[in-house]
Amino acid sequence: MLNLKFSNEKKVLVSEARKKTPRQVVLDGIHNQVELLKNPNFTVERVRYRKGAEDGNTRQSVNRPPQPWFWKSANDGGLLLEIRYGRTPVEIQGEGKPNSIIAGKTPADAVKLLEQIAAAVTAGELDGPLEAAKLKAKHRRGAAE
């Protein structure tokens, strides 16, 4: 008889291996926000698919500015920002609590804050809220389909 050792581990599908982790999704978003704060004309390349009558579906690259995570406060004119997983806000403090972070008065202050948040994401301090945001985004995506 063969002396084999078995495992419960399944082969990783190619589609699963290509997906970004929640950390990487947020870090990419933070990088885009930092670049947008430094240069208001910053754009990101997006892929759009169009249905065509004669040639079928076509893939087209479009340069678009990223959706800003920051805005000016109505009270004091300072910058506020909200960390997002794609389009879904990350609830850092928990559900039902405010997610707007005071970023300071200038874009340079907001860049410093985003760098601190990027370090926390890299260290894994926000893994719980990121997973919750991922599930919420997946739920919203499923509801739209």
mmCIF file with all atom_site columns, C-alpha atoms in Angstrom:
data_model
loop_
_atom_site.group_PDB
_atom_site.id
_atom_site.type_symbol
_atom_site.label_atom_id
_atom_site.label_alt_id
_atom_site.label_comp_id
_atom_site.label_asym_id
_atom_site.label_entity_id
_atom_site.label_seq_id
_atom_site.pdbx_PDB_ins_code
_atom_site.Cartn_x
_atom_site.Cartn_y
_atom_site.Cartn_z
_atom_site.occupancy
_atom_site.B_iso_or_equiv
_atom_site.pdbx_formal_charge
_atom_site.auth_seq_id
_atom_site.auth_comp_id
_atom_site.auth_asym_id
_atom_site.auth_atom_id
_atom_site.pdbx_PDB_model_num
ATOM 1   C CA . MET A 1 1   ? 0.000   0.000  0.000   1.00 0.00 ? 1   MET A CA 1
ATOM 2   C CA . LEU A 1 2   ? 1.174   3.556  -0.692  1.00 0.00 ? 2   LEU A CA 1
ATOM 3   C CA . ASN A 1 3   ? 2.288   5.648  2.244   1.00 0.00 ? 3   ASN A CA 1
ATOM 4   C CA . LEU A 1 4   ? 0.668   9.010  1.361   1.00 0.00 ? 4   LEU A CA 1
ATOM 5   C CA . LYS A 1 5   ? 0.102   12.129 3.433   1.00 0.00 ? 5   LYS A CA 1
ATOM 6   C CA . PHE A 1 6   ? -3.075  14.093 2.719   1.00 0.00 ? 6   PHE A CA 1
ATOM 7   C CA . SER A 1 7   ? -4.015  17.715 3.261   1.00 0.00 ? 7   SER A CA 1
ATOM 8   C CA . ASN A 1 8   ? -7.291  19.671 3.447   1.00 0.00 ? 8   ASN A CA 1
ATOM 9   C CA . GLU A 1 9   ? -5.776  22.484 1.387   1.00 0.00 ? 9   GLU A CA 1
ATOM 10  C CA . LYS A 1 10  ? -7.391  23.176 -1.992  1.00 0.00 ? 10  LYS A CA 1
ATOM 11  C CA . LYS A 1 11  ? -5.700  24.500 -5.112  1.00 0.00 ? 11  LYS A CA 1
ATOM 12  C CA . VAL A 1 12  ? -5.933  28.288 -5.363  1.00 0.00 ? 12  VAL A CA 1
ATOM 13  C CA . LEU A 1 13  ? -7.924  29.336 -8.409  1.00 0.00 ? 13  LEU A CA 1
ATOM 14  C CA . VAL A 1 14  ? -6.299  31.771 -10.813 1.00 0.00 ? 14  VAL A CA 1
ATOM 15  C CA . SER A 1 15  ? -9.147  34.244 -10.300 1.00 0.00 ? 15  SER A CA 1
ATOM 16  C CA . GLU A 1 16  ? -8.611  34.127 -6.515  1.00 0.00 ? 16  GLU A CA 1
ATOM 17  C CA . ALA A 1 17  ? -4.838  34.524 -6.822  1.00 0.00 ? 17  ALA A CA 1
ATOM 18  C CA . ARG A 1 18  ? -5.271  37.728 -8.873  1.00 0.00 ? 18  ARG A CA 1
ATOM 19  C CA . LYS A 1 19  ? -7.543  39.438 -6.356  1.00 0.00 ? 19  LYS A CA 1
ATOM 20  C CA . LYS A 1 20  ? -6.014  42.084 -4.161  1.00 0.00 ? 20  LYS A CA 1
ATOM 21  C CA . THR A 1 21  ? -6.121  41.767 -0.398  1.00 0.00 ? 21  THR A CA 1
ATOM 22  C CA . PRO A 1 22  ? -8.185  44.350 1.511   1.00 0.00 ? 22  PRO A CA 1
ATOM 23  C CA . ARG A 1 23  ? -4.924  45.868 2.753   1.00 0.00 ? 23  ARG A CA 1
ATOM 24  C CA . GLN A 1 24  ? -3.647  46.299 -0.802  1.00 0.00 ? 24  GLN A CA 1
ATOM 25  C CA . VAL A 1 25  ? -6.945  47.815 -2.001  1.00 0.00 ? 25  VAL A CA 1
ATOM 26  C CA . VAL A 1 26  ? -6.832  50.454 0.758   1.00 0.00 ? 26  VAL A CA 1
ATOM 27  C CA . LEU A 1 27  ? -3.095  51.114 0.316   1.00 0.00 ? 27  LEU A CA 1
ATOM 28  C CA . ASP A 1 28  ? -3.648  51.707 -3.413  1.00 0.00 ? 28  ASP A CA 1
ATOM 29  C CA . GLY A 1 29  ? -6.477  54.093 -2.556  1.00 0.00 ? 29  GLY A CA 1
ATOM 30  C CA . ILE A 1 30  ? -4.305  55.941 -0.042  1.00 0.00 ? 30  ILE A CA 1
ATOM 31  C CA . HIS A 1 31  ? -1.549  56.277 -2.664  1.00 0.00 ? 31  HIS A CA 1
ATOM 32  C CA . ASN A 1 32  ? -4.084  57.749 -5.131  1.00 0.00 ? 32  ASN A CA 1
ATOM 33  C CA . GLN A 1 33  ? -5.342  60.210 -2.501  1.00 0.00 ? 33  GLN A CA 1
ATOM 34  C CA . VAL A 1 34  ? -1.805  61.357 -1.643  1.00 0.00 ? 34  VAL A CA 1
ATOM 35  C CA . GLU A 1 35  ? -1.082  61.946 -5.328  1.00 0.00 ? 35  GLU A CA 1
ATOM 36  C CA . LEU A 1 36  ? -4.404  63.783 -5.724  1.00 0.00 ? 36  LEU A CA 1
ATOM 37  C CA . LEU A 1 37  ? -3.594  66.044 -2.756  1.00 0.00 ? 37  LEU A CA 1
ATOM 38  C CA . LYS A 1 38  ? -0.160  66.835 -4.199  1.00 0.00 ? 38  LYS A CA 1
ATOM 39  C CA . ASN A 1 39  ? -1.407  67.301 -7.778  1.00 0.00 ? 39  ASN A CA 1
ATOM 40  C CA . PRO A 1 40  ? -5.104  68.156 -8.356  1.00 0.00 ? 40  PRO A CA 1
ATOM 41  C CA . ASN A 1 41  ? -4.740  67.092 -12.031 1.00 0.00 ? 41  ASN A CA 1
ATOM 42  C CA . PHE A 1 42  ? -3.713  63.522 -11.105 1.00 0.00 ? 42  PHE A CA 1
ATOM 43  C CA . THR A 1 43  ? -5.531  60.787 -13.050 1.00 0.00 ? 43  THR A CA 1
ATOM 44  C CA . VAL A 1 44  ? -5.729  57.010 -12.828 1.00 0.00 ? 44  VAL A CA 1
ATOM 45  C CA . GLU A 1 45  ? -6.129  54.682 -15.797 1.00 0.00 ? 45  GLU A CA 1
ATOM 46  C CA . ARG A 1 46  ? -9.434  52.803 -15.721 1.00 0.00 ? 46  ARG A CA 1
ATOM 47  C CA . VAL A 1 47  ? -10.689 50.082 -18.043 1.00 0.00 ? 47  VAL A CA 1
ATOM 48  C CA . ARG A 1 48  ? -14.150 50.433 -19.575 1.00 0.00 ? 48  ARG A CA 1
ATOM 49  C CA . TYR A 1 49  ? -15.974 47.845 -21.657 1.00 0.00 ? 49  TYR A CA 1
ATOM 50  C CA . ARG A 1 50  ? -18.349 48.892 -24.421 1.00 0.00 ? 50  ARG A CA 1
ATOM 51  C CA . LYS A 1 51  ? -20.901 46.803 -26.229 1.00 0.00 ? 51  LYS A CA 1
ATOM 52  C CA . GLY A 1 52  ? -20.631 47.218 -29.946 1.00 0.00 ? 52  GLY A CA 1
ATOM 53  C CA . ALA A 1 53  ? -23.079 46.020 -32.579 1.00 0.00 ? 53  ALA A CA 1
ATOM 54  C CA . GLU A 1 54  ? -20.591 44.917 -35.245 1.00 0.00 ? 54  GLU A CA 1
ATOM 55  C CA . ASP A 1 55  ? -17.372 44.150 -33.332 1.00 0.00 ? 55  ASP A CA 1
ATOM 56  C CA . GLY A 1 56  ? -18.758 42.839 -30.020 1.00 0.00 ? 56  GLY A CA 1
ATOM 57  C CA . ASN A 1 57  ? -17.450 44.022 -26.674 1.00 0.00 ? 57  ASN A CA 1
ATOM 58  C CA . THR A 1 58  ? -14.421 46.292 -26.749 1.00 0.00 ? 58  THR A CA 1
ATOM 59  C CA . ARG A 1 59  ? -11.991 47.164 -23.992 1.00 0.00 ? 59  ARG A CA 1
ATOM 60  C CA . GLN A 1 60  ? -11.040 50.812 -23.659 1.00 0.00 ? 60  GLN A CA 1
ATOM 61  C CA . SER A 1 61  ? -8.597  52.575 -21.305 1.00 0.00 ? 61  SER A CA 1
ATOM 62  C CA . VAL A 1 62  ? -9.778  55.888 -19.850 1.00 0.00 ? 62  VAL A CA 1
ATOM 63  C CA . ASN A 1 63  ? -7.857  58.305 -17.607 1.00 0.00 ? 63  ASN A CA 1
ATOM 64  C CA . ARG A 1 64  ? -10.044 59.578 -14.776 1.00 0.00 ? 64  ARG A CA 1
ATOM 65  C CA . PRO A 1 65  ? -9.285  61.443 -11.547 1.00 0.00 ? 65  PRO A CA 1
ATOM 66  C CA . PRO A 1 66  ? -9.849  59.294 -8.447  1.00 0.00 ? 66  PRO A CA 1
ATOM 67  C CA . GLN A 1 67  ? -12.884 60.094 -6.309  1.00 0.00 ? 67  GLN A CA 1
ATOM 68  C CA . PRO A 1 68  ? -11.547 62.253 -3.433  1.00 0.00 ? 68  PRO A CA 1
ATOM 69  C CA . TRP A 1 69  ? -11.811 60.922 0.114   1.00 0.00 ? 69  TRP A CA 1
ATOM 70  C CA . PHE A 1 70  ? -11.373 64.439 1.540   1.00 0.00 ? 70  PHE A CA 1
ATOM 71  C CA . TRP A 1 71  ? -13.467 67.600 1.698   1.00 0.00 ? 71  TRP A CA 1
ATOM 72  C CA . LYS A 1 72  ? -13.494 71.000 3.395   1.00 0.00 ? 72  LYS A CA 1
ATOM 73  C CA . SER A 1 73  ? -15.311 71.305 6.704   1.00 0.00 ? 73  SER A CA 1
ATOM 74  C CA . ALA A 1 74  ? -18.317 73.631 6.697   1.00 0.00 ? 74  ALA A CA 1
ATOM 75  C CA . ASN A 1 75  ? -17.507 74.758 10.264  1.00 0.00 ? 75  ASN A CA 1
ATOM 76  C CA . ASP A 1 76  ? -13.848 75.798 10.256  1.00 0.00 ? 76  ASP A CA 1
ATOM 77  C CA . GLY A 1 77  ? -12.658 75.226 6.675   1.00 0.00 ? 77  GLY A CA 1
ATOM 78  C CA . GLY A 1 78  ? -10.250 72.445 7.669   1.00 0.00 ? 78  GLY A CA 1
ATOM 79  C CA . LEU A 1 79  ? -9.907  69.204 5.745   1.00 0.00 ? 79  LEU A CA 1
ATOM 80  C CA . LEU A 1 80  ? -11.836 66.090 6.716   1.00 0.00 ? 80  LEU A CA 1
ATOM 81  C CA . LEU A 1 81  ? -11.313 62.672 5.198   1.00 0.00 ? 81  LEU A CA 1
ATOM 82  C CA . GLU A 1 82  ? -12.864 59.243 5.201   1.00 0.00 ? 82  GLU A CA 1
ATOM 83  C CA . ILE A 1 83  ? -10.934 56.026 4.547   1.00 0.00 ? 83  ILE A CA 1
ATOM 84  C CA . ARG A 1 84  ? -12.616 53.884 1.909   1.00 0.00 ? 84  ARG A CA 1
ATOM 85  C CA . TYR A 1 85  ? -12.456 50.339 0.594   1.00 0.00 ? 85  TYR A CA 1
ATOM 86  C CA . GLY A 1 86  ? -13.315 51.102 -3.019  1.00 0.00 ? 86  GLY A CA 1
ATOM 87  C CA . ARG A 1 87  ? -16.499 53.150 -2.651  1.00 0.00 ? 87  ARG A CA 1
ATOM 88  C CA . THR A 1 88  ? -17.414 51.736 0.767   1.00 0.00 ? 88  THR A CA 1
ATOM 89  C CA . PRO A 1 89  ? -16.419 53.735 3.876   1.00 0.00 ? 89  PRO A CA 1
ATOM 90  C CA . VAL A 1 90  ? -14.243 51.848 6.362   1.00 0.00 ? 90  VAL A CA 1
ATOM 91  C CA . GLU A 1 91  ? -15.846 52.085 9.808   1.00 0.00 ? 91  GLU A CA 1
ATOM 92  C CA . ILE A 1 92  ? -12.680 52.392 11.894  1.00 0.00 ? 92  ILE A CA 1
ATOM 93  C CA . GLN A 1 93  ? -14.445 53.081 15.208  1.00 0.00 ? 93  GLN A CA 1
ATOM 94  C CA . GLY A 1 94  ? -17.238 50.599 14.610  1.00 0.00 ? 94  GLY A CA 1
ATOM 95  C CA . GLU A 1 95  ? -20.679 50.701 13.090  1.00 0.00 ? 95  GLU A CA 1
ATOM 96  C CA . GLY A 1 96  ? -22.791 53.742 13.866  1.00 0.00 ? 96  GLY A CA 1
ATOM 97  C CA . LYS A 1 97  ? -19.864 55.885 15.047  1.00 0.00 ? 97  LYS A CA 1
ATOM 98  C CA . PRO A 1 98  ? -18.450 58.836 13.077  1.00 0.00 ? 98  PRO A CA 1
ATOM 99  C CA . ASN A 1 99  ? -15.876 57.946 10.419  1.00 0.00 ? 99  ASN A CA 1
ATOM 100 C CA . SER A 1 100 ? -14.782 61.447 9.381   1.00 0.00 ? 100 SER A CA 1
ATOM 101 C CA . ILE A 1 101 ? -11.195 62.098 10.427  1.00 0.00 ? 101 ILE A CA 1
ATOM 102 C CA . ILE A 1 102 ? -9.928  65.642 10.999  1.00 0.00 ? 102 ILE A CA 1
ATOM 103 C CA . ALA A 1 103 ? -6.962  65.929 8.633   1.00 0.00 ? 103 ALA A CA 1
ATOM 104 C CA . GLY A 1 104 ? -5.762  69.455 9.398   1.00 0.00 ? 104 GLY A CA 1
ATOM 105 C CA . LYS A 1 105 ? -5.832  72.770 7.582   1.00 0.00 ? 105 LYS A CA 1
ATOM 106 C CA . THR A 1 106 ? -3.595  72.095 4.578   1.00 0.00 ? 106 THR A CA 1
ATOM 107 C CA . PRO A 1 107 ? -3.186  69.287 2.044   1.00 0.00 ? 107 PRO A CA 1
ATOM 108 C CA . ALA A 1 108 ? 0.295   68.617 3.515   1.00 0.00 ? 108 ALA A CA 1
ATOM 109 C CA . ASP A 1 109 ? -1.362  67.826 6.874   1.00 0.00 ? 109 ASP A CA 1
ATOM 110 C CA . ALA A 1 110 ? -3.725  65.412 5.124   1.00 0.00 ? 110 ALA A CA 1
ATOM 111 C CA . VAL A 1 111 ? -0.783  63.715 3.366   1.00 0.00 ? 111 VAL A CA 1
ATOM 112 C CA . LYS A 1 112 ? 0.948   63.161 6.739   1.00 0.00 ? 112 LYS A CA 1
ATOM 113 C CA . LEU A 1 113 ? -2.251  61.680 8.177   1.00 0.00 ? 113 LEU A CA 1
ATOM 114 C CA . LEU A 1 114 ? -2.699  59.371 5.167   1.00 0.00 ? 114 LEU A CA 1
ATOM 115 C CA . GLU A 1 115 ? 0.905   58.177 5.580   1.00 0.00 ? 115 GLU A CA 1
ATOM 116 C CA . GLN A 1 116 ? 0.195   57.344 9.238   1.00 0.00 ? 116 GLN A CA 1
ATOM 117 C CA . ILE A 1 117 ? -2.929  55.434 8.232   1.00 0.00 ? 117 ILE A CA 1
ATOM 118 C CA . ALA A 1 118 ? -0.966  53.591 5.522   1.00 0.00 ? 118 ALA A CA 1
ATOM 119 C CA . ALA A 1 119 ? 1.574   52.504 8.148   1.00 0.00 ? 119 ALA A CA 1
ATOM 120 C CA . ALA A 1 120 ? -1.266  51.229 10.376  1.00 0.00 ? 120 ALA A CA 1
ATOM 121 C CA . VAL A 1 121 ? -2.826  49.324 7.457   1.00 0.00 ? 121 VAL A CA 1
ATOM 122 C CA . THR A 1 122 ? 0.533   47.780 6.556   1.00 0.00 ? 122 THR A CA 1
ATOM 123 C CA . ALA A 1 123 ? 1.063   46.711 10.191  1.00 0.00 ? 123 ALA A CA 1
ATOM 124 C CA . GLY A 1 124 ? -2.371  45.025 10.181  1.00 0.00 ? 124 GLY A CA 1
ATOM 125 C CA . GLU A 1 125 ? -3.963  47.280 12.807  1.00 0.00 ? 125 GLU A CA 1
ATOM 126 C CA . LEU A 1 126 ? -7.085  47.831 10.683  1.00 0.00 ? 126 LEU A CA 1
ATOM 127 C CA . ASP A 1 127 ? -7.662  44.294 9.393   1.00 0.00 ? 127 ASP A CA 1
ATOM 128 C CA . GLY A 1 128 ? -10.998 43.905 11.215  1.00 0.00 ? 128 GLY A CA 1
ATOM 129 C CA . PRO A 1 129 ? -12.601 47.087 9.831   1.00 0.00 ? 129 PRO A CA 1
ATOM 130 C CA . LEU A 1 130 ? -11.165 46.348 6.367   1.00 0.00 ? 130 LEU A CA 1
ATOM 131 C CA . GLU A 1 131 ? -12.736 42.867 6.298   1.00 0.00 ? 131 GLU A CA 1
ATOM 132 C CA . ALA A 1 132 ? -16.071 44.360 7.415   1.00 0.00 ? 132 ALA A CA 1
ATOM 133 C CA . ALA A 1 133 ? -15.861 46.960 4.619   1.00 0.00 ? 133 ALA A CA 1
ATOM 134 C CA . LYS A 1 134 ? -15.002 44.229 2.105   1.00 0.00 ? 134 LYS A CA 1
ATOM 135 C CA . LEU A 1 135 ? -18.088 42.224 3.099   1.00 0.00 ? 135 LEU A CA 1
ATOM 136 C CA . LYS A 1 136 ? -20.249 45.352 2.978   1.00 0.00 ? 136 LYS A CA 1
ATOM 137 C CA . ALA A 1 137 ? -18.940 46.205 -0.501  1.00 0.00 ? 137 ALA A CA 1
ATOM 138 C CA . LYS A 1 138 ? -19.555 42.652 -1.673  1.00 0.00 ? 138 LYS A CA 1
ATOM 139 C CA . HIS A 1 139 ? -23.100 42.771 -0.290  1.00 0.00 ? 139 HIS A CA 1
ATOM 140 C CA . ARG A 1 140 ? -23.767 46.087 -2.041  1.00 0.00 ? 140 ARG A CA 1
ATOM 141 C CA . ARG A 1 141 ? -22.316 44.771 -5.298  1.00 0.00 ? 141 ARG A CA 1
ATOM 142 C CA . GLY A 1 142 ? -24.570 41.708 -5.074  1.00 0.00 ? 142 GLY A CA 1
ATOM 143 C CA . ALA A 1 143 ? -27.653 43.861 -4.455  1.00 0.00 ? 143 ALA A CA 1
ATOM 144 C CA . ALA A 1 144 ? -26.965 45.942 -7.574  1.00 0.00 ? 144 ALA A CA 1
ATOM 145 C CA . GLU A 1 145 ? -26.751 42.918 -9.868  1.00 0.00 ? 145 GLU A CA 1
#
